[in-house]
Each structure stands twice: as structure tokens, then as C-alpha cells.
Coordinates of C-alpha atoms and ligand atoms in Angstrom, one line a residue:
M1014 CA -61.9 135.5 35.5
K1015 CA -58.7 137.3 34.4
E1016 CA -58.6 137.8 30.6
V1017 CA -55.4 135.9 29.4
N1018 CA -53.8 137.0 26.0
P1019 CA -52.9 133.7 24.3
F1020 CA -50.0 135.3 22.3
E1021 CA -48.5 136.4 25.7
T1022 CA -48.9 133.0 27.1
A1023 CA -47.2 131.6 24.0
Q1024 CA -44.3 134.1 24.5
R1025 CA -43.9 133.4 28.1
Q1026 CA -43.7 129.7 27.5
L1027 CA -41.1 130.3 24.8
D1028 CA -39.1 132.6 27.3
K1029 CA -39.0 129.8 29.9
A1030 CA -37.7 127.3 27.3
A1031 CA -35.2 129.8 25.9
E1032 CA -33.7 130.2 29.5
A1033 CA -33.6 126.6 30.0
L1034 CA -31.8 126.0 26.6
D1035 CA -29.5 129.2 27.2
L1036 CA -30.7 130.0 23.8
E1037 CA -28.7 132.6 21.8
E1038 CA -30.5 135.9 22.3
S1039 CA -30.7 136.6 18.4
I1040 CA -32.5 133.4 18.0
H1041 CA -34.8 133.9 20.9
Q1042 CA -35.9 137.3 19.8
A1043 CA -36.5 136.0 16.2
L1044 CA -38.8 133.3 17.6
R1045 CA -40.8 135.7 19.8
E1046 CA -42.6 137.2 16.8
P1047 CA -44.2 135.7 13.5
M1048 CA -42.0 136.1 10.4
R1049 CA -45.0 137.2 8.2
T1050 CA -48.6 138.4 9.1
F1051 CA -51.3 139.0 6.6
I1052 CA -54.4 140.9 7.3
V1053 CA -56.9 141.0 4.3
N1054 CA -60.2 142.6 3.9
F1055 CA -62.3 141.3 1.2
Q1056 CA -66.0 141.8 -0.2
V1057 CA -68.5 139.0 -0.4
R1058 CA -72.0 139.2 -2.0
M1059 CA -74.7 138.0 0.5
D1060 CA -77.7 136.2 -0.4
D1061 CA -79.9 139.1 0.0
G1062 CA -77.8 141.0 -2.8
S1063 CA -75.8 143.2 -0.4
S1064 CA -72.1 143.2 -0.3
R1065 CA -70.2 142.8 3.1
T1066 CA -66.6 143.2 4.1
F1067 CA -64.9 140.4 6.0
K1068 CA -61.5 140.5 7.8
G1069 CA -59.2 137.6 7.3
Y1070 CA -55.8 136.8 8.8
R1071 CA -53.1 134.5 7.9
V1072 CA -49.8 134.2 10.0
Q1073 CA -46.7 132.4 8.8
Y1074 CA -44.8 132.1 12.2
N1075 CA -41.6 130.5 11.2
D1076 CA -40.6 128.4 8.0
A1077 CA -37.0 127.5 8.8
L1078 CA -38.0 123.8 8.8
G1079 CA -40.3 123.7 5.8
P1080 CA -43.5 125.4 4.3
T1081 CA -45.8 126.8 7.1
K1082 CA -48.8 124.7 8.1
G1083 CA -51.9 125.2 10.1
G1084 CA -55.6 125.5 10.4
L1085 CA -58.2 128.1 9.4
R1086 CA -60.8 129.3 12.0
F1087 CA -64.1 131.0 11.0
H1088 CA -65.0 132.6 14.3
P1089 CA -66.8 135.9 15.3
D1090 CA -64.2 136.5 18.1
E1091 CA -61.0 135.8 16.1
T1092 CA -58.2 138.2 16.9
L1093 CA -54.7 138.6 15.5
D1094 CA -53.1 137.7 18.9
T1095 CA -55.1 134.3 18.9
V1096 CA -54.0 133.5 15.5
K1097 CA -50.4 134.5 16.3
A1098 CA -50.4 132.2 19.4
L1099 CA -51.8 129.3 17.5
A1100 CA -49.3 129.8 14.6
A1101 CA -46.5 129.7 17.2
W1102 CA -47.8 126.5 18.7
M1103 CA -48.1 125.0 15.4
T1104 CA -44.4 125.8 14.9
W1105 CA -43.3 123.9 18.0
K1106 CA -45.9 121.3 17.3
T1107 CA -44.6 120.1 13.7
A1108 CA -40.9 120.5 15.0
V1109 CA -41.6 118.2 18.0
A1110 CA -43.5 115.7 15.8
D1111 CA -40.4 115.9 13.3
I1112 CA -42.5 116.8 10.3
P1113 CA -40.7 119.0 7.7
Y1114 CA -43.0 121.9 8.2
G1115 CA -43.0 125.4 9.9
G1116 CA -46.0 126.7 11.6
G1117 CA -48.9 128.9 10.5
K1118 CA -52.5 129.7 11.3
G1119 CA -55.3 131.7 9.8
G1120 CA -58.9 132.8 10.2
V1121 CA -61.9 134.8 9.1
V1122 CA -63.9 136.9 11.5
C1123 CA -67.4 135.8 10.9
S1124 CA -70.4 134.0 12.5
P1125 CA -70.8 130.6 10.5
N1126 CA -74.1 130.0 12.3
Q1127 CA -75.7 133.2 10.8
L1128 CA -74.5 132.2 7.2
S1129 CA -76.1 130.2 4.6
E1130 CA -74.0 127.4 2.8
R1131 CA -73.7 129.5 -0.2
E1132 CA -72.4 132.5 1.8
M1133 CA -69.9 130.1 3.4
E1134 CA -68.8 128.9 0.1
R1135 CA -68.4 132.6 -1.3
I1136 CA -66.3 133.6 1.9
S1137 CA -64.2 130.6 1.7
R1138 CA -63.4 131.2 -2.1
S1139 CA -63.0 135.0 -1.5
Y1140 CA -60.6 134.6 1.5
I1141 CA -58.5 132.1 -0.6
C1142 CA -58.4 134.6 -3.5
A1143 CA -57.1 137.3 -1.2
I1144 CA -54.3 135.3 0.1
S1145 CA -53.6 133.0 -3.0
D1146 CA -50.2 134.8 -3.7
Y1147 CA -48.9 134.0 -0.1
I1148 CA -50.0 130.3 0.2
G1149 CA -49.1 127.1 -1.9
P1150 CA -47.9 123.6 -1.6
D1151 CA -44.3 124.6 -1.0
K1152 CA -45.2 128.0 0.9
D1153 CA -48.0 127.8 3.2
I1154 CA -50.6 124.8 3.5
P1155 CA -53.8 125.5 5.4
A1156 CA -56.2 122.9 7.0
P1157 CA -59.6 122.9 8.8
D1158 CA -60.1 124.2 12.3
V1159 CA -62.9 125.8 14.4
Y1160 CA -66.0 126.0 12.2
T1161 CA -64.3 125.0 9.0
T1162 CA -64.9 121.5 7.6
S1163 CA -63.6 119.2 4.8
Q1164 CA -66.2 121.0 2.6
T1165 CA -64.6 124.3 3.3
M1166 CA -61.2 122.9 2.4
A1167 CA -62.8 121.5 -1.0
W1168 CA -64.0 125.0 -2.0
M1169 CA -60.7 126.5 -1.0
M1170 CA -58.6 124.0 -2.8
D1171 CA -60.8 124.3 -5.8
E1172 CA -60.5 128.1 -5.9
F1173 CA -56.6 128.0 -5.5
S1174 CA -56.5 125.5 -8.3
K1175 CA -58.7 127.6 -10.7
I1176 CA -56.6 130.8 -9.9
K1177 CA -53.2 129.0 -10.4
G1178 CA -54.5 127.0 -13.5
V1179 CA -53.4 123.7 -12.1
N1180 CA -54.8 120.9 -10.0
A1181 CA -53.4 121.4 -6.5
P1182 CA -54.7 118.9 -4.0
D1183 CA -51.5 119.5 -2.0
V1184 CA -52.3 123.3 -1.3
I1185 CA -54.7 122.4 1.6
T1186 CA -55.2 119.3 3.8
G1187 CA -58.3 118.0 5.6
K1188 CA -60.1 117.5 2.2
P1189 CA -62.8 114.9 1.6
V1190 CA -61.3 111.5 0.6
E1191 CA -62.8 111.7 -2.7
I1192 CA -60.6 114.5 -3.7
G1193 CA -57.3 113.8 -2.0
G1194 CA -58.1 113.6 1.7
S1195 CA -56.3 110.9 3.7
M1196 CA -57.8 107.9 5.2
G1197 CA -57.7 108.1 9.0
R1198 CA -57.7 112.0 9.3
G1199 CA -61.1 112.0 11.1
D1200 CA -59.9 110.7 14.5
A1201 CA -56.1 111.3 13.9
T1202 CA -55.9 113.9 16.8
A1203 CA -57.6 111.8 19.2
R1204 CA -55.6 108.7 18.1
G1205 CA -52.3 110.7 18.7
V1206 CA -53.7 111.8 22.2
I1207 CA -54.4 108.0 23.1
Y1208 CA -51.0 106.8 21.8
T1209 CA -49.2 109.5 24.0
I1210 CA -51.4 108.4 27.0
R1211 CA -50.5 104.8 26.3
E1212 CA -46.7 105.8 26.4
A1213 CA -47.1 107.8 29.5
A1214 CA -48.8 105.0 31.3
N1215 CA -46.0 102.7 30.3
K1216 CA -43.4 105.1 31.9
L1217 CA -45.6 105.5 35.0
N1218 CA -46.4 102.0 35.4
M1219 CA -50.2 102.9 35.4
S1220 CA -52.6 100.1 34.4
L1221 CA -54.8 101.7 32.0
D1222 CA -57.4 99.0 32.3
K1223 CA -57.9 100.0 35.9
A1224 CA -57.6 103.8 35.3
S1225 CA -60.4 106.4 35.6
I1226 CA -60.5 109.2 33.0
A1227 CA -62.3 112.5 32.7
V1228 CA -62.7 114.2 29.4
Q1229 CA -63.7 117.8 29.0
G1230 CA -65.1 118.7 25.6
Y1231 CA -67.1 116.3 23.3
G1232 CA -66.4 117.6 19.8
N1233 CA -64.2 116.2 17.1
V1234 CA -61.4 115.3 19.6
G1235 CA -63.1 114.6 22.9
S1236 CA -65.7 112.2 21.6
H1237 CA -63.2 110.2 19.7
I1238 CA -61.0 110.0 22.6
H1239 CA -63.8 108.5 24.7
R1240 CA -64.3 105.8 21.9
L1241 CA -60.5 105.1 21.5
M1242 CA -59.9 104.8 25.3
E1243 CA -62.5 102.0 25.5
E1244 CA -61.6 100.4 22.2
Q1245 CA -57.8 100.7 22.1
L1246 CA -56.9 101.0 25.8
G1247 CA -59.6 99.2 27.6
A1248 CA -59.8 102.3 29.9
K1249 CA -62.9 103.7 31.8
V1250 CA -64.1 107.2 31.0
V1251 CA -66.0 108.4 34.3
A1252 CA -66.9 111.9 33.3
I1253 CA -67.7 113.8 30.2
G1254 CA -68.4 117.5 29.8
D1255 CA -69.3 120.0 27.1
E1256 CA -71.0 123.5 26.6
G1257 CA -74.1 122.0 28.2
G1258 CA -72.6 120.8 31.3
A1259 CA -71.0 117.6 32.8
I1260 CA -72.0 114.2 33.9
Y1261 CA -70.1 111.5 36.0
S1262 CA -70.4 107.8 36.8
E1263 CA -67.9 106.0 39.1
E1264 CA -68.8 102.7 37.1
G1265 CA -67.9 104.5 33.9
I1266 CA -69.8 105.9 31.1
R1267 CA -70.0 103.7 28.0
Y1268 CA -69.3 105.4 24.7
S1269 CA -72.1 103.5 22.8
K1270 CA -74.6 104.7 25.5
V1271 CA -73.6 108.3 24.9
M1272 CA -73.9 107.8 21.1
D1273 CA -77.3 106.3 21.6
N1274 CA -78.4 109.3 23.6
M1275 CA -76.8 111.8 21.1
K1276 CA -79.0 110.2 18.3
D1277 CA -82.0 111.6 20.1
H1278 CA -80.7 114.9 21.1
G1279 CA -77.8 116.0 18.9
V1280 CA -75.6 116.5 22.0
F1281 CA -75.5 114.1 25.0
S1282 CA -78.3 115.0 27.6
K1283 CA -77.5 115.5 31.0
D1284 CA -80.1 113.5 32.6
M1285 CA -78.9 110.1 31.1
D1286 CA -79.8 107.0 33.0
G1287 CA -77.4 105.9 35.7
V1288 CA -75.1 109.1 35.7
E1289 CA -74.7 112.0 37.9
Y1290 CA -75.2 115.5 36.7
L1291 CA -72.2 117.7 37.8
G1292 CA -73.8 120.9 36.9
G1293 CA -74.1 123.3 33.8
V1294 CA -71.1 124.5 31.7
D1295 CA -69.3 126.4 34.6
E1296 CA -70.2 124.5 37.7
G1297 CA -70.1 121.1 35.9
N1298 CA -66.8 121.6 34.1
K1299 CA -65.3 123.1 37.2
K1300 CA -66.3 119.8 39.1
L1301 CA -65.1 117.8 36.2
L1302 CA -61.6 119.3 36.3
E1303 CA -61.3 118.6 40.0
L1304 CA -62.5 115.1 40.0
D1305 CA -60.3 112.4 41.7
V1306 CA -59.4 110.6 38.5
D1307 CA -56.2 109.1 37.2
I1308 CA -56.2 110.9 33.9
L1309 CA -57.7 114.3 33.1
I1310 CA -58.1 115.2 29.4
P1311 CA -59.1 118.9 28.7
A1312 CA -60.3 118.6 25.0
A1313 CA -62.5 121.7 24.7
I1314 CA -61.0 125.2 25.0
E1315 CA -58.0 127.2 26.1
N1316 CA -57.3 128.5 29.7
V1317 CA -59.5 126.0 31.5
L1318 CA -56.7 125.3 34.1
T1319 CA -55.7 128.5 35.8
E1320 CA -54.2 129.7 39.2
E1321 CA -57.8 129.7 40.6
N1322 CA -58.3 125.8 40.3
A1323 CA -55.0 124.2 39.6
D1324 CA -54.4 123.5 43.3
E1325 CA -57.7 121.5 43.1
V1326 CA -56.7 119.2 40.4
K1327 CA -56.4 115.6 41.6
A1328 CA -55.4 113.7 38.4
D1329 CA -52.0 112.0 38.2
V1330 CA -51.8 112.7 34.4
I1331 CA -53.1 115.6 32.3
A1332 CA -53.2 114.9 28.7
E1333 CA -53.7 118.3 26.9
A1334 CA -55.8 117.4 23.8
A1335 CA -56.9 121.0 23.6
N1336 CA -54.7 123.9 22.6
G1337 CA -53.4 126.0 25.4
P1338 CA -55.7 124.5 28.2
T1339 CA -53.2 125.4 31.1
T1340 CA -52.2 129.1 31.8
P1341 CA -48.4 129.5 32.8
E1342 CA -49.5 130.1 36.6
A1343 CA -51.4 126.8 36.6
D1344 CA -48.6 125.0 34.9
D1345 CA -46.2 126.0 37.8
I1346 CA -48.8 124.8 40.4
L1347 CA -49.5 121.6 38.6
N1348 CA -45.7 120.8 38.2
E1349 CA -45.1 121.6 41.8
K1350 CA -47.8 119.0 42.6
G1351 CA -45.9 116.4 40.7
I1352 CA -48.7 116.0 38.0
Y1353 CA -47.5 114.3 34.8
I1354 CA -48.5 116.7 32.0
I1355 CA -48.4 115.6 28.4
P1356 CA -48.1 119.1 26.7
D1357 CA -50.7 120.2 24.2
F1358 CA -48.4 120.5 21.2
L1359 CA -47.0 117.0 21.8
C1360 CA -50.3 115.5 23.0
N1361 CA -52.5 116.8 20.0
A1362 CA -50.0 116.6 17.2
G1363 CA -51.8 113.4 15.5
G1364 CA -54.0 115.8 13.5
V1365 CA -51.2 117.7 11.8
T1366 CA -49.2 114.4 11.4
V1367 CA -51.9 112.8 9.3
S1368 CA -52.3 116.2 7.5
Y1369 CA -48.6 115.7 6.6
F1370 CA -49.3 112.3 5.5
E1371 CA -52.2 113.8 3.3
W1372 CA -49.8 116.2 1.7
V1373 CA -47.2 113.5 1.0
Q1374 CA -49.8 111.3 -0.6
N1375 CA -51.1 114.2 -2.7
R1376 CA -47.6 115.0 -4.0
N1377 CA -47.2 111.3 -5.0
R1378 CA -50.7 110.8 -6.2
Y1379 CA -50.5 107.5 -4.3
Y1380 CA -52.8 106.8 -1.6
W1381 CA -52.2 104.6 1.6
S1382 CA -54.6 102.4 3.6
Q1383 CA -56.2 103.2 6.8
A1384 CA -54.0 100.7 8.5
E1385 CA -50.8 102.2 7.0
V1386 CA -51.8 105.7 8.1
Y1387 CA -52.4 104.4 11.8
E1388 CA -49.1 102.5 11.9
R1389 CA -47.1 105.5 10.6
L1390 CA -48.9 107.8 13.2
D1391 CA -48.2 105.5 16.0
K1392 CA -44.6 105.5 15.1
K1393 CA -44.5 109.2 14.9
M1394 CA -46.2 109.9 18.1
T1395 CA -44.4 107.3 20.1
K1396 CA -41.0 108.7 19.0
A1397 CA -42.0 112.3 19.7
F1398 CA -43.3 111.3 23.2
A1399 CA -40.1 109.4 24.0
D1400 CA -38.0 112.4 22.8
V1401 CA -39.8 114.7 25.2
H1402 CA -40.2 112.2 28.1
N1403 CA -36.3 111.5 28.0
R1404 CA -35.3 115.0 27.6
A1405 CA -37.3 116.1 30.6
R1406 CA -35.6 113.5 32.8
E1407 CA -32.0 114.3 31.4
E1408 CA -32.3 117.9 32.0
D1409 CA -34.5 117.9 35.1
V1410 CA -37.2 120.1 33.7
D1411 CA -41.0 119.7 33.2
N1412 CA -42.4 118.0 30.1
R1413 CA -43.7 121.3 28.5
T1414 CA -40.2 122.9 28.8
A1415 CA -38.7 119.7 27.5
A1416 CA -41.0 119.7 24.5
Y1417 CA -40.1 123.3 23.8
M1418 CA -36.3 122.4 24.1
V1419 CA -36.7 119.4 21.6
S1420 CA -38.5 121.6 19.0
I1421 CA -36.8 125.0 19.5
E1422 CA -33.3 123.3 19.2
K1423 CA -34.4 121.8 15.7
I1424 CA -35.7 125.2 14.5
A1425 CA -32.8 127.1 15.9
Q1426 CA -30.3 124.6 14.1
A1427 CA -32.2 125.0 10.8
M1428 CA -32.1 128.7 11.2
K1429 CA -28.3 128.7 11.8
L1430 CA -27.8 126.3 8.9
R1431 CA -29.8 128.6 6.6
G1432 CA -27.6 131.5 7.7
W1433 CA -30.4 133.6 9.3
V1434 CA -28.8 134.0 12.7
Ligands
NAD2015 P1 -65.0 121.1 18.6 O1 -65.7 122.4 18.3 O2 -65.5 119.9 17.6 O3 -65.6 120.6 20.1 C1 -65.4 121.5 21.1 C2 -66.1 120.8 22.4 O4 -65.8 121.7 23.5 C3 -67.6 120.8 22.3 O5 -68.2 119.5 22.9 C4 -68.1 122.0 23.0 O6 -69.4 121.8 23.5 C5 -67.0 122.0 24.2 N1 -66.9 123.2 24.9 C6 -67.0 124.5 24.4 N2 -66.8 125.3 25.4 C7 -66.8 124.7 26.4 C8 -66.5 125.0 27.8 N3 -66.4 126.3 28.3 N4 -66.5 123.9 28.8 C9 -66.6 122.7 28.4 N5 -66.6 122.3 27.2 C10 -66.7 123.3 26.2 O7 -63.5 121.3 18.7 P2 -62.4 120.0 18.6 O8 -62.0 120.0 17.2 O9 -62.9 118.9 19.3 O10 -61.2 120.7 19.3 C11 -61.0 120.8 20.7 C12 -59.8 121.3 21.0 O11 -58.7 120.5 20.5 C13 -59.4 122.8 20.6 O12 -58.6 123.4 21.7 C14 -58.6 122.5 19.4 O13 -57.8 123.7 19.1 C15 -57.8 121.4 19.8 N6 -57.3 120.5 18.6 C16 -58.2 120.1 17.7 C17 -57.6 119.4 16.5 C18 -58.5 118.7 15.6 O14 -58.0 117.9 14.8 N7 -59.8 119.0 15.6 C19 -56.2 119.2 16.5 C20 -55.5 119.8 17.5 C21 -55.9 120.5 18.6

């Protein structure tokens, strides 16, 4: 398969929206690159007494609307271009969700599965030490992402607080609830996804209790989507897939059945009773993406819908829970086919929205109930969805371009008012 550079994808998506918006060239050029990029190399004492140097990144893409916000990934294949792309998408995401933040992202090049917990702690603390002058509750607020957890955030918040000599829960979100995390953060992204699906179904007159759904990816986001689809929308998930392969059942796969199965295996096993095995990671997921379902939810990794398979997609709606699951070429094909796409930075904005709620609660030292968090999240997602859906119809553009138009207009206006352009 052709290698796709995610930052080039992000820039191409922006270029398309800039053209549709007739964006001033000075603003367009300013938005094509991040404002600030930090590359740090720092030393960490390993358990065997040796010292190793790790590379970390932090990208602050644009802060016209407020302090930058975005996750931290610990991954062996982390590259600056991936971090830049994700930071750009965070910028559009916070703007479309109407959150007073800019966008950022960061990461450390490392292999968490080859590190002990104490080594992970020392890497987390050393990374924060290396970037401590550039982050802060009013500057740049990190959060968990791939292979970082609430425990990682707890260490990082503690290290930052020690360096600055203050108690600063608001420097980082995604913390454990006991030290300032928000209720409802665990399934916030999935909850946001299902709110946008509910709204799309309303617009399309689709009855969700009769709809069939395929979910690719069964991690933090995908597994909660499965549960909430049944619990909140009464919908039927007919296929699920992960790194081990994919399974299908026309009658639907119950969430409780998968959970029971996972108790014994850690991940769901592909020979579960009453389901059809679609194949291993490549073959099974390829078939899953091409199933004749009403709603397809990519919730795993980027670039799974490409020019090679887009023509075979049969779903009426694609809800992009994952970041960057669709290449620009595939996007054109899917739009041509009339598929209703809920674009990633709108669809998965629930996570950053509850992160913002966490920061607001930390600043006020006053905490909300779970019900209050869900209600506020629903309002934000419903409004963001309506802004994008309506804009797409008014301008006769696809939903992704409309989402870019809504968010870039807000950022451009802020840049102008600040006198940057
Ligand atoms: P995760 O690591 O918890 O789960 C990823 C899942 O994808 C796993 O089930 C894994 O087996 C599966 N997977 C990996 N490679 C695959 C492949 N080639 N084919 C099929 N399945 C594969 O990650 P997550 O937190 O659930 O995130 C999933 C996506 O959602 C990512 O794109 C992430 O950037 C995006 N996202 C997550 C959040 C969040 O709050 N966690 C917020 C916004 C966006």
C-alpha cells in the first residue's frame, strides 16, 4: 500500500477548505504550518543502571483561540510529521466544538511494552521537565493518547507542580478522578461519536433501531461505541474488528457477549459462538469495511479507507471515530457515491470536550456530577454537528469541507482580531 504522509493529508484538506472559503492567502499560509515545534532529547536512568537518550516532540499548532490542547503519544514509530498532522487536526477540532483552545500534540519515541512501570514514570517525568517552560494551564495543556494513561498524566502533573512550586491540576487533563480528573472522561469520545450518529440519523430519517453497524477497532473508543450503540440508541452492531481480525453476525453481536468472551481471552476471540470469522487483521478488516451495513465506524487507525477500497464501501453513513481514517482520494470517491460522512474532528470531539470540562473544573476547584458532564457534552456535540451539517447544505460542499469552513473561519477571525494577519 502507498505510504501516506499524514501531515500532507492534513495540508491538502486545509487547502481544499481554503479554496472553498476563498481564504485570504496570508491566513492560508499561516495555517499550513505549526506556530511552534519543540524537539527535545533527554536522558533517563534505566532499571539496569544504564542511561538512555529519548526523543520527544511537542507541537503547538495555533493558539489564536486559546491555549493549545492535545494528547501525548508514546510510540516507537512516532514522527514529527505525525505529531504535526495530529496537532493541526486538534486545532480544527477544538474550534469546531467551540472550545476556547488552540490545537497541539506531542509524543515520545519509545516502546512502552519494553519498559518497566518505573522506567515509564522516569520517561514521563523527564519529558515534562524538558518541556516545562513551554507548557502550562494558560499555554499548552497535554492529555493522554496512544500508550499513555491517566497514571502517566498523574506523574506528569506532579512533576510540573514540583518544578513550578504550585499545585497545578489544570496543566494536564485525563488525570485519575481522585486528583482532579473529570467524571465521564472514560467514554467521552465514544459518547460524542454516538451523539453525532444520532443527529445524522435524524437528518437522514434513518431508524437506528433497525440499522446495522460495523465497528473497526475495539479499544478505548470502539468498545465503548459498541456498548453505547446498544444502550443509548438501541442499535445493532453486526461486525467488530481489531488487530487480531474481524467477526460478523447478521443478527447482531451483543456487547455483553463480547465482554464475557474478553474476560477469558483479554481480547475478543474470533471463534466466538454464533459469529462468522471474516479473517485476520488485513483480510477480516478489509471485509468489515466493505460490508453492506447502514453505518460504518472506523475506530482504529489512520488511512484505512483509501482509493483502493473506497469504491467497495456500501455503508450509507461513515462515522469517523478514528483520526484520519480516510485519505483525500478515498474522500472524493465516498462523497461521489453520496455517502454521508461525519468527519473525524467533529465525530471524535467528545474526548477533548470533556478534557476542557476537566480543565474548567480544575480551575474552579469545583466538580460536576457524571450526569452534568453528559448533558453538557450532548449540548456541545449536538450544536457542533448542526453547525457543520447546515453549513454543508448552505454551501453545497461535503461535510468535511464544511467542518473545515466552520472552524477555520473562527480561527481566521481570531487571528485578524489579534492583529496577526
Ligand atoms: P486503542 O489503542 O485503545 O484501540 C485501538 C484499536 O484498534 C484496538 O482494538 C486495536 O486492536 C485496533 N487496531 C489496531 N490496528 C488495527 C488494524 N490494522 N486493523 C483493525 N484494527 C486495528 O485506541 P483508541 O483510544 O480506541 O483510539 C482509536 C482511534 O480513535 C485513534 O485513531 C485515535 O487517535 C482516535 N481518538 C481517540 C480518542 C480517545 O479519547 N481515546 C479521542 C479522539 C480520537
